[in-house]
mmCIF file with all atom_site columns, C-alpha atoms in Angstrom:
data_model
loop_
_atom_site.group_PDB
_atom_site.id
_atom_site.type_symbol
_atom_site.label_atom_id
_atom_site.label_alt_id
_atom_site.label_comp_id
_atom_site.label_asym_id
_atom_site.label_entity_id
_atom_site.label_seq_id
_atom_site.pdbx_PDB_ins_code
_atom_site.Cartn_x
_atom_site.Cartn_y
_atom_site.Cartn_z
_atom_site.occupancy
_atom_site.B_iso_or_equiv
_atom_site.pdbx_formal_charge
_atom_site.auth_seq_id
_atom_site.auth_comp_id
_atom_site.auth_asym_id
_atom_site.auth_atom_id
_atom_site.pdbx_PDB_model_num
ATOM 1   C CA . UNK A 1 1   ? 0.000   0.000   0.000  1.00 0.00 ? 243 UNK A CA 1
ATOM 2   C CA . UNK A 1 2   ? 1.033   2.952   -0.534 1.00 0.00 ? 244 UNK A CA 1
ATOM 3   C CA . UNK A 1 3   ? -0.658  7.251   0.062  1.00 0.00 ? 245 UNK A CA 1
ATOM 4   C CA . UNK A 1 4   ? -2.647  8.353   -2.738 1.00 0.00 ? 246 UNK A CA 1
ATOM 5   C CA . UNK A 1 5   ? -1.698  10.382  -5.197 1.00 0.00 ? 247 UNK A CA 1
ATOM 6   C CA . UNK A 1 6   ? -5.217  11.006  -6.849 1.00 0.00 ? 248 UNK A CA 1
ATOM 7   C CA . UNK A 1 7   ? -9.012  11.274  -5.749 1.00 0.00 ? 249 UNK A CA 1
ATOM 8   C CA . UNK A 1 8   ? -10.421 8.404   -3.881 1.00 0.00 ? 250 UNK A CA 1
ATOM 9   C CA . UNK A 1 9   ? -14.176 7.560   -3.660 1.00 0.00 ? 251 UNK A CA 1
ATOM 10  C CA . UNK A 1 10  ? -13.881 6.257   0.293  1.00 0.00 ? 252 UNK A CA 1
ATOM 11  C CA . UNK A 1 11  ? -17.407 4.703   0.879  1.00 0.00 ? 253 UNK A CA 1
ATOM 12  C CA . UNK A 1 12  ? -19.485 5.412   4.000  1.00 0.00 ? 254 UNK A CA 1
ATOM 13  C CA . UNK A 1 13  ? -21.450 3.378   6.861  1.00 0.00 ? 255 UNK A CA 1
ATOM 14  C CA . UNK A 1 14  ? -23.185 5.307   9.172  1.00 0.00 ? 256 UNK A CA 1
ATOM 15  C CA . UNK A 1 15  ? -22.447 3.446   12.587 1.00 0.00 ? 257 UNK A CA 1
ATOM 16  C CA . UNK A 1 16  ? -25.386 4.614   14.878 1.00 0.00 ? 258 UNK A CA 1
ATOM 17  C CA . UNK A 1 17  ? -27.505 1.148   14.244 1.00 0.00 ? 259 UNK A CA 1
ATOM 18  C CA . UNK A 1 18  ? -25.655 -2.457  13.592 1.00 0.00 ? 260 UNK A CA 1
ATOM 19  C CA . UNK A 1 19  ? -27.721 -5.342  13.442 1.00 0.00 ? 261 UNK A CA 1
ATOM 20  C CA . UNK A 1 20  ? -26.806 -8.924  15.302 1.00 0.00 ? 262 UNK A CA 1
ATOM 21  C CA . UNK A 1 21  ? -27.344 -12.215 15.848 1.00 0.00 ? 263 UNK A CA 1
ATOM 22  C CA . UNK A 1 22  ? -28.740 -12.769 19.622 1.00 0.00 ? 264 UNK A CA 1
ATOM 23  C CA . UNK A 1 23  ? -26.994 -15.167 21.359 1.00 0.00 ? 265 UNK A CA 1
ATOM 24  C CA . UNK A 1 24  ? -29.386 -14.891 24.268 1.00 0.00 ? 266 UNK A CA 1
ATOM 25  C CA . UNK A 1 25  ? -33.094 -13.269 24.846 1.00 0.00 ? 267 UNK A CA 1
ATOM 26  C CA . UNK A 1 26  ? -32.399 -9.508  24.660 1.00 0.00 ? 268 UNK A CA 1
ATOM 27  C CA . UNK A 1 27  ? -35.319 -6.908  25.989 1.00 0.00 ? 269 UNK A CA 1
ATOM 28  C CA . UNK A 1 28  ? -36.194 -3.293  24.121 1.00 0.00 ? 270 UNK A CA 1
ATOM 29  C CA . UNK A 1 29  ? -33.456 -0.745  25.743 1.00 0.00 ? 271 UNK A CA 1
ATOM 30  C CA . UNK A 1 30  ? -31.432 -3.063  27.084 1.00 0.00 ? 272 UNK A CA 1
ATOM 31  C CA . UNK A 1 31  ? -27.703 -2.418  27.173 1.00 0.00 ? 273 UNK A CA 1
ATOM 32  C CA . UNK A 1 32  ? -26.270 -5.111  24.753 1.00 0.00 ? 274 UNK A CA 1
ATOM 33  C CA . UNK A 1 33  ? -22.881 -6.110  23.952 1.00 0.00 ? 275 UNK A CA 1
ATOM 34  C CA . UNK A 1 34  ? -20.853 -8.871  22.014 1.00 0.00 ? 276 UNK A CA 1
ATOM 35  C CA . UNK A 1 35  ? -19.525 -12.179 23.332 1.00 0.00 ? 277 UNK A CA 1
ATOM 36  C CA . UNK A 1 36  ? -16.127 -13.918 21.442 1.00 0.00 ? 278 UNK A CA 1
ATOM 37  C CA . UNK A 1 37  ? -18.625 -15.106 19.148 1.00 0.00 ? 279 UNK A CA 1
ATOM 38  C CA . UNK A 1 38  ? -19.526 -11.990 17.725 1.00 0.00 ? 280 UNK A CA 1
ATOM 39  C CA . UNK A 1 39  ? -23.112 -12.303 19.279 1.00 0.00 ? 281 UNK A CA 1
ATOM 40  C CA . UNK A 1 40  ? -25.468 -10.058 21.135 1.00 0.00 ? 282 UNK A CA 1
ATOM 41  C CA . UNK A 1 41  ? -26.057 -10.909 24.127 1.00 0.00 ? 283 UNK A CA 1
ATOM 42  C CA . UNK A 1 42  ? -27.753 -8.438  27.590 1.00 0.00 ? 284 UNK A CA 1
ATOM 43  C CA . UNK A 1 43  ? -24.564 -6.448  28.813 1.00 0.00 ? 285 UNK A CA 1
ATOM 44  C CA . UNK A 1 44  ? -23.433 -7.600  32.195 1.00 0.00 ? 286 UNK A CA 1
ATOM 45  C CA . UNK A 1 45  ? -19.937 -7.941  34.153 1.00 0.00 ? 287 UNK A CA 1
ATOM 46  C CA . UNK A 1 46  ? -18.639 -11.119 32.281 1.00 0.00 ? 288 UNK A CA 1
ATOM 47  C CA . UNK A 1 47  ? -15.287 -11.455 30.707 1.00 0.00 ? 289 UNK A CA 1
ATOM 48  C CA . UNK A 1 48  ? -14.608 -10.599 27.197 1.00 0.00 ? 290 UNK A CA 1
ATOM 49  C CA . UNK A 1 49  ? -17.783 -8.620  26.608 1.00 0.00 ? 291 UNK A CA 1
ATOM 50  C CA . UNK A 1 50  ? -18.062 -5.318  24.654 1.00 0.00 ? 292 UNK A CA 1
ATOM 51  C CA . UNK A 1 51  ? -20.782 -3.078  24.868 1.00 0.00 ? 293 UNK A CA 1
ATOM 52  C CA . UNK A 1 52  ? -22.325 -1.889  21.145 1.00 0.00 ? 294 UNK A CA 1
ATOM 53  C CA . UNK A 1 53  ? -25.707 -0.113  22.353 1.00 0.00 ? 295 UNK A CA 1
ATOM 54  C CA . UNK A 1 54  ? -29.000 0.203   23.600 1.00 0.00 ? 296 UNK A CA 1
ATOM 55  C CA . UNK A 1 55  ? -31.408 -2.721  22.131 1.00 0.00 ? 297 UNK A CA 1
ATOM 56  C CA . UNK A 1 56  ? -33.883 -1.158  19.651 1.00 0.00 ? 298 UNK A CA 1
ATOM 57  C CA . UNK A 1 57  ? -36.672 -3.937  20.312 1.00 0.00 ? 299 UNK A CA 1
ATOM 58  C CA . UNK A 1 58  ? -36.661 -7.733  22.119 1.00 0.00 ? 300 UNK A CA 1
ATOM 59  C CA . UNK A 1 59  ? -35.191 -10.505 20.586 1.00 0.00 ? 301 UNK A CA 1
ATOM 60  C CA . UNK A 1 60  ? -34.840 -14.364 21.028 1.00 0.00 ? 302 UNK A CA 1
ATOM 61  C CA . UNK A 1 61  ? -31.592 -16.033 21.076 1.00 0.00 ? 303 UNK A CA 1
ATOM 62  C CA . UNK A 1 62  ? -31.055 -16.441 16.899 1.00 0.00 ? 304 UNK A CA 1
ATOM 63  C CA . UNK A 1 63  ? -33.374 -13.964 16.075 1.00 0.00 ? 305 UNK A CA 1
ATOM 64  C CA . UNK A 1 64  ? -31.907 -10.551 14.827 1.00 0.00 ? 306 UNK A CA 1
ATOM 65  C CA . UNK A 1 65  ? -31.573 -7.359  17.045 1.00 0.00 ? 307 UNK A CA 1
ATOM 66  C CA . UNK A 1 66  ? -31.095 -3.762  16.088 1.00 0.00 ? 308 UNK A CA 1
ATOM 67  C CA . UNK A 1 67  ? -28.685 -2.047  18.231 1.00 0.00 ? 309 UNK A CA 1
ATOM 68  C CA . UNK A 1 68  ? -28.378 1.799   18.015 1.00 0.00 ? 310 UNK A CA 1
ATOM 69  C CA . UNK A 1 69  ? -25.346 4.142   19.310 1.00 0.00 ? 311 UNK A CA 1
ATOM 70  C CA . UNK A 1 70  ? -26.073 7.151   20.969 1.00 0.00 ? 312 UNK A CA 1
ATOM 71  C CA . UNK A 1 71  ? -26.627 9.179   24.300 1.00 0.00 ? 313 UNK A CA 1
ATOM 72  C CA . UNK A 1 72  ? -28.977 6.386   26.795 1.00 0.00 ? 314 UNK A CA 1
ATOM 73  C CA . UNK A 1 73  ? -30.007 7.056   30.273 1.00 0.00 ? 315 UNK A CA 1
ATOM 74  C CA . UNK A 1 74  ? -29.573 3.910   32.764 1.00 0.00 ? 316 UNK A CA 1
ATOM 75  C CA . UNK A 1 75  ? -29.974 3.277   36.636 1.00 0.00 ? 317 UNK A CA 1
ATOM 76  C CA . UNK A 1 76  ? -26.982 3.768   38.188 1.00 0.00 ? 318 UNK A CA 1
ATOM 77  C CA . UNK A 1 77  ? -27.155 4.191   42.236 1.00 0.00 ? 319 UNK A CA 1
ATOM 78  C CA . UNK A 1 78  ? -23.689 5.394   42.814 1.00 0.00 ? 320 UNK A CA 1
ATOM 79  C CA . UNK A 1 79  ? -23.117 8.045   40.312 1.00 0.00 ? 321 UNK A CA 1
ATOM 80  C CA . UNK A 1 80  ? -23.380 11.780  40.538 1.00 0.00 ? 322 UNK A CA 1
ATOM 81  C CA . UNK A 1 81  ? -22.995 14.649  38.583 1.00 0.00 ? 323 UNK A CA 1
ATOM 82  C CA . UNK A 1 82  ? -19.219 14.792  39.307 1.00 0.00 ? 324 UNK A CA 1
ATOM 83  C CA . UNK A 1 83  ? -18.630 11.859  37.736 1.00 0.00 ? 325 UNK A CA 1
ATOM 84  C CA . UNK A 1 84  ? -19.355 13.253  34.111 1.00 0.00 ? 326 UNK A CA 1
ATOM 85  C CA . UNK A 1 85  ? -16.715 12.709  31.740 1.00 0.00 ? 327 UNK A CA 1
ATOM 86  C CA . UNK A 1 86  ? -16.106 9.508   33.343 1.00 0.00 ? 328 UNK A CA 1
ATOM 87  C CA . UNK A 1 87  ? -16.061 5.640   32.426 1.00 0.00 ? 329 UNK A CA 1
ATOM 88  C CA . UNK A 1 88  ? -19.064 3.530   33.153 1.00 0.00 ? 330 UNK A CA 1
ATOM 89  C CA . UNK A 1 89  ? -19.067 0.196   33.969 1.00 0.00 ? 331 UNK A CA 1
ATOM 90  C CA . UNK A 1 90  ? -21.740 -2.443  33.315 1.00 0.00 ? 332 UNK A CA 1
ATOM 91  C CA . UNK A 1 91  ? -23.586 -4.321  36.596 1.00 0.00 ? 333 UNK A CA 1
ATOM 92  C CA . UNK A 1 92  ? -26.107 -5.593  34.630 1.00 0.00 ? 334 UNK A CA 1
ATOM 93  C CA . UNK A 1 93  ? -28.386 -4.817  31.166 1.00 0.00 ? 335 UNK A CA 1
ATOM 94  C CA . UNK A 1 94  ? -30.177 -2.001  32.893 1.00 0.00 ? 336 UNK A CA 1
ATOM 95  C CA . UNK A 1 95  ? -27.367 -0.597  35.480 1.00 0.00 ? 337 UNK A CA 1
ATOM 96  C CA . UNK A 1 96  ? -24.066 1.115   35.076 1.00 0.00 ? 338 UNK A CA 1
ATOM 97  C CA . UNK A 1 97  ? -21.596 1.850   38.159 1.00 0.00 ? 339 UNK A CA 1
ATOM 98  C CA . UNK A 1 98  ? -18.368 3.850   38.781 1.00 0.00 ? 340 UNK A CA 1
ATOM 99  C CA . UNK A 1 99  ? -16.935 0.816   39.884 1.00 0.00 ? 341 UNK A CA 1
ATOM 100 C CA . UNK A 1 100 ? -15.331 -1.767  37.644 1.00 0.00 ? 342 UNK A CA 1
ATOM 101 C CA . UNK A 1 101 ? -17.068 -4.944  39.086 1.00 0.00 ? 343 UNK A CA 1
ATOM 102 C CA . UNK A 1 102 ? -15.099 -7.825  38.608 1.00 0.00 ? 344 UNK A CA 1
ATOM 103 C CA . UNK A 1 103 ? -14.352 -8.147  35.308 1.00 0.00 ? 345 UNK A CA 1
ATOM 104 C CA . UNK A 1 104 ? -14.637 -4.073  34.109 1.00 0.00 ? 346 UNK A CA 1
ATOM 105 C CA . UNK A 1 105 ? -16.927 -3.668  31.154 1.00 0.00 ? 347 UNK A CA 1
ATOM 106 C CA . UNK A 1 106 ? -17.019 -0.675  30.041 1.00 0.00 ? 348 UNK A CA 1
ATOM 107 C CA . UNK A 1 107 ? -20.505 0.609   29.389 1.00 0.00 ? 349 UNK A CA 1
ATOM 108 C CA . UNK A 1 108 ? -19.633 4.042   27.880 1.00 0.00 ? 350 UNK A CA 1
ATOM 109 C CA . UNK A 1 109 ? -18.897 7.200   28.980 1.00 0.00 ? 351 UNK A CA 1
ATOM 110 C CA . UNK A 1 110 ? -20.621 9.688   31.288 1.00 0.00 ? 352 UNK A CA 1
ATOM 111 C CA . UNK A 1 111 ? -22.672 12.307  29.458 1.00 0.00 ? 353 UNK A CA 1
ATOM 112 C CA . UNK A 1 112 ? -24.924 13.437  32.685 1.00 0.00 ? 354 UNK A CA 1
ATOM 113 C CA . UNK A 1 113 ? -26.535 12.853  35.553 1.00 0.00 ? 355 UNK A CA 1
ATOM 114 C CA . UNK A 1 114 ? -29.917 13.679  36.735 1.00 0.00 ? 356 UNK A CA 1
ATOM 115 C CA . UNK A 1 115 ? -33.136 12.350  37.601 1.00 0.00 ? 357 UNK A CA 1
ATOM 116 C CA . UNK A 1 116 ? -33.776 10.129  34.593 1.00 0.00 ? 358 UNK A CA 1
ATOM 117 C CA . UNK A 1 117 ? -30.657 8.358   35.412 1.00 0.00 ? 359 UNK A CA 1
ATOM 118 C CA . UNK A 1 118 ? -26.829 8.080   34.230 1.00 0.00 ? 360 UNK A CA 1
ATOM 119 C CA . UNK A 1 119 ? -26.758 9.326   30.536 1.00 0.00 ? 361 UNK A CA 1
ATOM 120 C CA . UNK A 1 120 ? -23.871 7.371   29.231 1.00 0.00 ? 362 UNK A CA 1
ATOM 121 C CA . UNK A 1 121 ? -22.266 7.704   25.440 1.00 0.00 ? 363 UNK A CA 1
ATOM 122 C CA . UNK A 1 122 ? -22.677 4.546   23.903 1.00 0.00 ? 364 UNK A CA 1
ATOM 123 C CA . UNK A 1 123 ? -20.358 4.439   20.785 1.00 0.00 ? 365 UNK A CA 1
#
């Protein structure tokens, strides 16, 4: 390879929605992320998980799920509004924490705090 030296037509995706295979029931707004496999499965604090999004409807294991990017607001008991800017974890499909858990998934990053929840940055 080497740096161009004339035009080049670079083609686009638009990341904010990715569609998966389940590997497990997922519910509407969950927090999803994908196992070795490549699968969705429900965020939570297990080893070699990534989070990809918020869950755009329910979905049985095999079926397909939309998963959308974006700015979501989930519980999250020990957060405040000083901890904007920072990384949250995963505790489960619905809950983020400032605290790693055992096994530190990151859920995204902390956009705000208030009475709706933690709005974390889900990208």
């Amino acid at each position: 390879m080497s740096a161009l030296t004339q035009p080049r037509d670079t083609i686009e995706r638009v990341p904010s929605a990715r569609r998966f295979v389940a590997g497990a029931t997922i519910y509407s707004g969950a927090l999803v992320a994908v196992n070795a496999a490549g699968e969705a499965v429900p965020a939570s604090d297990t080893a070699g998980l990534k989070v990809v999004g918020r869950a755009e409807h329910s979905a049985a294991e095999n079926a397909t799920i939309l998963v959308r990017t974006g700015c979501f607001a989930y519980d999250g008991t020990d957060m405040t509004r000083a901890d904007v800017g920072a990384t949250a974890y995963v505790a489960d499909d619905q809950t983020v924490s400032k605290s790693g858990g055992t096994n530190s998934i990151v859920a995204g990053r902390v956009f705000d705090v208030d009475e709706d929840g933690v709005w974390i940055i889900c990208d």
